[in-house]
Coordinates of C-alpha atoms in Angstrom, one line a residue:
M1 CA -4.5 169.6 255.3
R2 CA -3.1 173.2 256.9
I3 CA -1.6 172.1 260.3
L4 CA -2.7 173.9 263.2
G5 CA -0.9 173.1 267.5
I6 CA -2.8 174.2 270.0
A7 CA -1.5 174.5 273.5
A8 CA -3.5 175.3 276.4
F9 CA -2.3 174.3 280.2
T10 CA -5.0 174.8 282.8
E11 CA -8.6 172.8 282.5
P12 CA -10.7 176.0 281.0
G13 CA -8.2 177.2 277.9
R14 CA -8.6 172.8 277.3
A15 CA -12.4 173.1 277.2
L16 CA -12.0 176.1 275.1
G17 CA -9.3 174.9 272.4
R18 CA -11.5 171.9 272.1
D19 CA -14.3 173.7 271.9
L20 CA -12.1 175.4 269.1
A21 CA -10.7 172.1 267.3
R22 CA -14.5 170.6 266.7
Q23 CA -15.1 173.8 264.1
M24 CA -11.8 174.3 262.4
E25 CA -11.5 170.2 262.3
D26 CA -12.9 171.0 258.4
S27 CA -10.6 172.8 258.1
W28 CA -7.3 172.3 260.4
Q29 CA -5.4 169.7 261.5
I30 CA -5.0 170.2 265.1
N31 CA -1.8 168.7 267.0
W32 CA -2.3 169.1 270.7
Y33 CA 1.1 170.0 273.9
E34 CA 1.2 167.3 276.0
S35 CA 4.6 167.3 277.0
N36 CA 7.4 169.3 276.7
L37 CA 6.9 172.9 275.5
K38 CA 10.3 174.2 274.0
D39 CA 10.4 170.9 271.9
W40 CA 6.5 171.2 270.7
C41 CA 7.0 174.7 269.6
R42 CA 10.4 173.8 267.7
A43 CA 8.6 171.4 265.4
R44 CA 5.6 173.4 264.5
F45 CA 7.9 176.1 263.4
A46 CA 8.6 173.3 261.1
D47 CA 5.0 171.5 260.6
A48 CA 2.3 174.0 261.0
S49 CA 0.4 177.1 259.6
A50 CA -0.3 179.1 262.8
I51 CA 0.0 178.0 266.4
L52 CA -2.8 179.5 269.0
F53 CA -1.2 179.6 272.9
I54 CA -4.6 179.4 275.4
S55 CA -2.8 181.2 278.1
A56 CA -0.7 184.2 279.2
C57 CA 1.2 186.5 276.6
G58 CA 4.3 186.1 278.6
I59 CA 4.5 182.2 277.9
A60 CA 3.8 182.5 274.4
V61 CA 6.2 185.4 273.5
R62 CA 9.4 183.2 275.9
T63 CA 8.2 180.0 274.4
I64 CA 8.4 181.0 270.3
A65 CA 11.0 183.9 270.5
P66 CA 14.2 180.8 269.9
F67 CA 12.5 179.6 267.2
L68 CA 11.8 183.4 265.3
Q69 CA 13.2 184.1 262.0
S70 CA 11.4 186.2 259.5
K71 CA 7.8 187.9 258.2
T72 CA 8.1 185.3 255.0
K73 CA 8.9 182.2 256.7
D74 CA 7.3 181.9 260.7
P75 CA 4.0 180.2 261.3
A76 CA 1.2 183.3 262.4
V77 CA 1.1 182.4 266.2
L78 CA -2.0 183.5 268.4
V79 CA -2.5 184.2 271.7
M80 CA -6.0 184.2 274.0
D81 CA -7.1 183.9 276.8
E82 CA -8.8 181.6 278.8
Q83 CA -12.3 182.9 279.2
A84 CA -12.6 183.7 275.5
H85 CA -12.5 187.7 275.4
H86 CA -9.0 188.3 274.1
V87 CA -7.7 186.3 270.9
I88 CA -3.8 188.1 269.8
S89 CA -2.7 188.2 266.9
L90 CA 0.8 188.2 267.6
V91 CA 3.4 186.8 264.6
S92 CA 3.4 186.7 260.5
G93 CA -0.4 189.2 261.2
H94 CA -0.5 188.9 257.0
I95 CA 2.1 186.8 255.2
G96 CA 1.6 183.8 257.5
G97 CA -2.9 185.0 258.4
A98 CA -2.0 185.6 262.6
N99 CA -4.7 188.6 261.8
E100 CA -7.0 186.3 259.2
L101 CA -6.9 184.1 261.6
A102 CA -7.6 185.9 264.8
E103 CA -11.2 187.1 263.2
E104 CA -12.2 183.3 262.4
I105 CA -11.3 182.6 266.0
G106 CA -13.2 185.9 267.1
A107 CA -16.5 185.2 265.2
R108 CA -16.5 181.0 266.4
T109 CA -15.3 182.2 270.3
G110 CA -16.5 185.6 270.6
A111 CA -13.1 186.7 271.7
V112 CA -12.8 190.8 270.6
P113 CA -9.6 190.3 267.8
V114 CA -6.4 192.2 268.4
I115 CA -4.7 193.4 265.4
T116 CA -2.3 195.8 265.8
T117 CA 0.1 196.3 262.2
A118 CA 0.1 199.8 261.1
S119 CA -2.5 199.2 257.7
D120 CA -4.6 197.2 259.3
V121 CA -5.3 199.9 262.0
R122 CA -5.3 202.6 260.0
G123 CA -7.2 201.0 257.3
K124 CA -5.3 201.1 254.2
I125 CA -3.4 198.0 251.7
A126 CA -1.4 195.3 253.0
V127 CA 0.7 195.5 249.9
D128 CA 2.2 191.5 251.0
V129 CA -1.2 190.6 251.9
F130 CA -2.2 192.1 248.1
A131 CA 0.0 190.0 247.3
K132 CA -0.9 186.0 249.1
K133 CA -4.0 187.0 247.6
N134 CA -3.5 187.2 244.4
G135 CA -1.6 184.1 244.3
L136 CA 1.9 187.0 243.9
M137 CA 5.4 186.3 244.5
I138 CA 7.5 189.7 246.4
A139 CA 10.8 189.6 245.0
S140 CA 11.4 191.7 248.1
M141 CA 10.6 192.2 251.0
K142 CA 12.5 194.9 251.7
D143 CA 10.7 197.1 248.8
A144 CA 7.4 195.6 250.5
K145 CA 8.1 197.0 253.3
K146 CA 9.4 200.4 252.2
I147 CA 6.0 200.4 249.5
E148 CA 4.1 200.1 252.5
A149 CA 6.2 202.5 254.8
A150 CA 4.7 205.1 251.4
I151 CA 1.7 204.2 252.3
L152 CA 1.5 204.8 255.5
R153 CA 2.5 208.2 255.2
G154 CA -0.2 209.0 253.0
E155 CA 2.4 209.8 249.1
A156 CA 0.5 208.5 246.2
V157 CA 2.4 204.7 245.1
G158 CA 1.2 204.2 241.0
V159 CA 0.0 201.0 240.3
Y160 CA 1.3 199.2 236.9
C161 CA -0.2 195.4 235.6
E162 CA 0.0 193.8 232.6
G163 CA -2.7 191.3 234.2
A164 CA -6.3 192.6 234.1
V165 CA -7.7 194.1 237.2
E166 CA -11.6 193.6 238.7
G167 CA -12.8 195.1 241.7
S168 CA -11.8 199.5 242.8
C169 CA -8.1 199.8 244.2
P170 CA -8.1 201.8 247.3
P171 CA -7.6 205.6 246.9
E172 CA -4.4 205.1 248.7
L173 CA -2.5 203.5 244.9
V174 CA -2.9 205.2 241.6
M175 CA -3.6 202.2 239.0
L176 CA -2.2 203.5 236.4
K177 CA -3.5 203.5 232.7
K178 CA -2.9 200.6 230.6
K179 CA -1.0 201.7 227.2
E180 CA -0.3 200.4 224.2
S181 CA 3.2 199.0 222.7
T182 CA 4.9 196.5 220.7
D183 CA 6.6 194.2 222.5
K184 CA 10.2 193.6 221.2
R185 CA 10.3 190.2 223.4
L186 CA 7.3 189.0 221.4
F187 CA 8.8 185.9 218.9
A188 CA 12.3 186.4 219.6
G189 CA 12.9 189.9 218.6
K190 CA 9.9 190.3 215.7
A191 CA 8.2 192.7 216.5
E192 CA 4.6 191.1 214.6
Q193 CA 1.9 192.2 216.9
K194 CA 1.0 195.0 219.7
I195 CA 0.4 194.0 223.2
I196 CA -1.6 195.9 225.8
T197 CA 0.3 196.3 228.6
G198 CA -0.8 197.4 232.4
S199 CA -4.4 198.5 234.2
T200 CA -7.9 198.2 232.7
E201 CA -9.1 201.4 234.1
S202 CA -7.7 204.3 236.5
C203 CA -8.9 204.7 240.0
D204 CA -8.9 207.6 242.4
T205 CA -5.0 209.6 243.0
C206 CA -5.1 210.2 246.6
G207 CA -4.7 213.6 245.8
A208 CA -1.3 213.6 244.3
N209 CA -1.6 217.0 240.7
E210 CA -1.9 214.5 238.0
K211 CA 0.7 216.6 236.4
A212 CA 3.1 215.3 239.5
L213 CA 5.7 212.4 239.0
I214 CA 4.8 209.6 241.2
G215 CA 8.4 208.5 243.5
N216 CA 6.3 205.1 244.3
L217 CA 5.5 202.4 242.0
I218 CA 4.2 199.0 242.5
W219 CA 5.4 197.1 239.1
I220 CA 2.3 193.6 238.3
S221 CA 4.4 192.1 236.1
E222 CA 6.0 188.4 235.4
H223 CA 8.2 191.0 233.0
T224 CA 11.5 192.2 235.0
V225 CA 11.3 196.1 236.5
P226 CA 12.5 197.9 233.3
S227 CA 15.4 200.3 233.8
P228 CA 14.4 204.5 233.8
E229 CA 15.1 204.7 230.0
N230 CA 12.9 202.0 229.0
T231 CA 9.9 202.9 226.4
E232 CA 8.0 200.5 229.5
W233 CA 9.0 202.8 232.3
P234 CA 5.2 203.9 233.3
Q235 CA 4.9 208.3 231.9
Q236 CA 4.1 209.0 235.7
I237 CA 6.6 208.2 237.8
A238 CA 10.0 209.4 238.5
K239 CA 13.1 207.9 237.4
D240 CA 14.0 207.3 240.9
A241 CA 11.0 205.9 242.2
Q242 CA 10.9 203.2 244.4
V243 CA 9.9 199.6 243.2
L244 CA 7.6 196.6 244.7
H245 CA 8.0 194.0 242.1
L246 CA 5.4 191.3 242.4
I247 CA 5.4 188.2 239.5
P248 CA 2.4 186.2 238.4
R249 CA 3.3 182.8 238.6
N250 CA 2.2 182.2 234.5
V251 CA 4.5 181.7 232.6
V252 CA 4.6 178.3 230.8
L253 CA 7.9 176.7 229.7
G254 CA 7.2 174.5 226.9
V255 CA 10.9 172.5 226.0
G256 CA 11.9 169.6 223.6
C257 CA 15.4 168.5 223.2
R258 CA 17.2 165.7 222.4
R259 CA 17.7 162.9 223.5
G260 CA 20.5 162.3 226.1
K261 CA 21.1 166.3 226.4
E262 CA 23.0 167.2 229.8
K263 CA 21.3 169.2 232.6
E264 CA 23.2 172.0 232.1
A265 CA 22.7 172.3 228.3
I266 CA 18.2 172.8 229.5
E267 CA 19.5 175.0 231.3
E268 CA 21.7 177.5 229.7
A269 CA 19.2 177.7 226.7
V270 CA 16.5 177.9 228.6
T271 CA 18.0 180.8 231.3
R272 CA 19.6 182.8 227.0
V273 CA 15.1 182.9 227.0
L274 CA 13.9 183.9 229.8
A275 CA 16.7 187.2 230.1
E276 CA 15.5 187.8 226.0
S277 CA 12.1 187.8 226.8
E278 CA 12.9 190.1 230.0
I279 CA 10.7 187.5 232.0
S280 CA 11.0 187.0 235.5
H281 CA 12.0 182.9 236.6
E282 CA 9.8 183.1 239.7
A283 CA 7.5 183.8 237.5
L284 CA 7.4 180.1 235.8
L285 CA 4.5 177.9 237.5
G286 CA 5.7 174.5 235.0
V287 CA 7.3 172.8 231.9
A288 CA 6.0 171.1 229.6
S289 CA 7.0 169.1 226.8
I290 CA 5.9 165.3 224.5
D291 CA 5.3 162.3 226.1
L292 CA 8.2 161.4 224.5
K293 CA 10.6 163.0 226.4
K294 CA 8.3 162.1 229.8
E295 CA 11.6 160.2 231.3
E296 CA 14.4 162.4 229.7
A297 CA 17.0 163.2 232.7
G298 CA 18.4 166.4 231.5
I299 CA 14.8 167.9 231.4
L300 CA 14.4 166.2 235.3
G301 CA 16.4 167.5 236.2
L302 CA 16.1 170.1 235.0
C303 CA 13.2 171.0 236.4
S304 CA 14.2 169.2 240.2
E305 CA 16.8 172.3 240.3
W306 CA 13.8 174.5 240.0
N307 CA 11.5 173.2 241.5
L308 CA 8.9 173.2 239.3
P309 CA 5.8 170.5 237.8
Y310 CA 6.3 168.6 234.7
T311 CA 3.7 167.8 232.2
V312 CA 4.0 166.2 229.3
F313 CA 1.0 165.6 225.8
S314 CA 0.7 162.8 223.9
A315 CA 1.0 163.8 219.6
E316 CA -2.5 164.2 219.4
E317 CA -3.7 165.9 222.6
L318 CA -0.5 168.5 221.3
Q319 CA -1.6 167.8 217.3
H320 CA -5.1 170.0 218.2
V321 CA -3.0 173.1 219.6
E322 CA -4.7 175.4 218.5
G323 CA -1.8 178.5 216.7
T324 CA 0.3 179.0 214.4
F325 CA 3.4 177.2 214.8
T326 CA 6.8 177.2 214.7
P327 CA 7.1 173.6 211.5
S328 CA 9.5 171.3 211.9
S329 CA 10.0 168.4 209.3
F330 CA 12.6 166.9 212.1
V331 CA 10.3 166.9 214.4
A332 CA 6.8 165.8 212.2
K333 CA 9.0 162.8 210.8
T334 CA 10.6 161.9 214.5
T335 CA 7.7 162.7 217.1
G336 CA 4.4 162.9 215.2
V337 CA 3.0 166.8 215.8
D338 CA 5.2 169.3 213.8
N339 CA 6.1 171.4 216.8
V340 CA 7.0 170.2 220.3
C341 CA 8.3 173.2 222.7
E342 CA 5.8 175.5 221.8
R343 CA 2.7 173.4 221.5
S344 CA 3.0 171.7 225.1
A345 CA 3.4 175.7 226.4
L346 CA 0.1 176.1 224.8
A347 CA -1.3 173.3 226.4
L348 CA -0.4 173.7 229.8
A349 CA -1.0 177.4 229.8
G350 CA -4.0 177.0 229.1
A351 CA -7.9 178.4 227.4
G352 CA -7.0 182.2 226.9
S353 CA -2.5 181.3 226.7
R354 CA -0.7 183.0 223.8
L355 CA 3.1 183.0 222.9
I356 CA 5.4 185.4 224.6
H357 CA 8.6 183.9 223.1
R358 CA 7.8 181.8 219.7
K359 CA 10.5 178.2 219.7
Q360 CA 14.4 178.6 219.4
A361 CA 16.7 176.3 219.1
E362 CA 20.2 176.1 220.3
N363 CA 21.8 173.9 220.9
G364 CA 20.1 170.5 220.9
V365 CA 17.7 172.4 222.4
T366 CA 14.5 174.1 221.9
A367 CA 12.2 176.2 224.3
A368 CA 9.3 178.6 223.7
L369 CA 6.8 181.3 226.9
A370 CA 3.9 180.5 226.8
V371 CA 1.4 182.8 229.5
K372 CA -1.1 182.4 230.9
E373 CA -4.6 184.4 231.3
W374 CA -4.4 186.5 234.4
R375 CA -5.8 189.1 236.9
I376 CA -5.4 190.6 240.1
K377 CA -8.5 191.4 242.8
F378 CA -8.9 194.7 244.9
E379 CA -11.2 193.2 247.4
K380 CA -13.4 196.4 250.0

């Protein structure tokens, strides 16, 4: 459960805090300030999702100042007066959720939310909020700021998404049409089938000339951003465009190895597969194998270092995974199933998933990649 720190310094403020805490106790664990405000605040910056000061704004500002790091790390910080006239989103309005929490607290207490972030004030999409709500990793906050600035200036920003798209994108964005391409990364370089990349439909173009090149791009894909010379580069986007990469965590690594294979060898093989498939390391959501490898030190070491969950399946479970696989009589004799890495990748990725890199064997390690079915959603 998320932690909400509440600091109040007057009896009316504490009474307001207690009433609010009762309303929010189902979704928040409340941590009250009792003594030594500086130490309490330091601890909340380490463990809390949000901090609410029921006090003057100056007290909150002076208290949190030594602990501020960045918008990607700081908890949401809010300030509310003891009469619940206003609740101010002070720090981490977007990624930290302070703006959203201010709206919630306002609805519960009658306080008017005070939100000052430019995108909210102007009614424009905030790319960091959009990314958070859709479970997308922001590859570069610097690029995110540049794209947001372009949106606020009224420049056209193209969006290229390899997943499905729900809802209507806001008019300040240009949803680029899907295109059909032969993905030569699939099946370790064998162009065996056509795949569809891009979005499902186009939308308003911010008044931009449809024939004019767009100077900003949001690339939403597990694949790395292609170079402007690559055939995958969207035709509507200028070669020198500012690009923001938003990465879905939707790729599963299926792996197998000889007993006792060292972590370094496994990591080298996996890194090569990712590079060949042009898949961002950050897109990985988990690692899968057969239960015979549940205690394999090399695989466990890789998962620990890359901070990825590890899931194993029985031979019977893998045998029931549907698809066309690269068989091995040796693997079948040893494990009871003809292929481990491809089958386990699909087993973990689930229904609707597909292989994007077939088995690659190298130095006693086999690896394959599967991608989950995924989508983004634009909310009104």
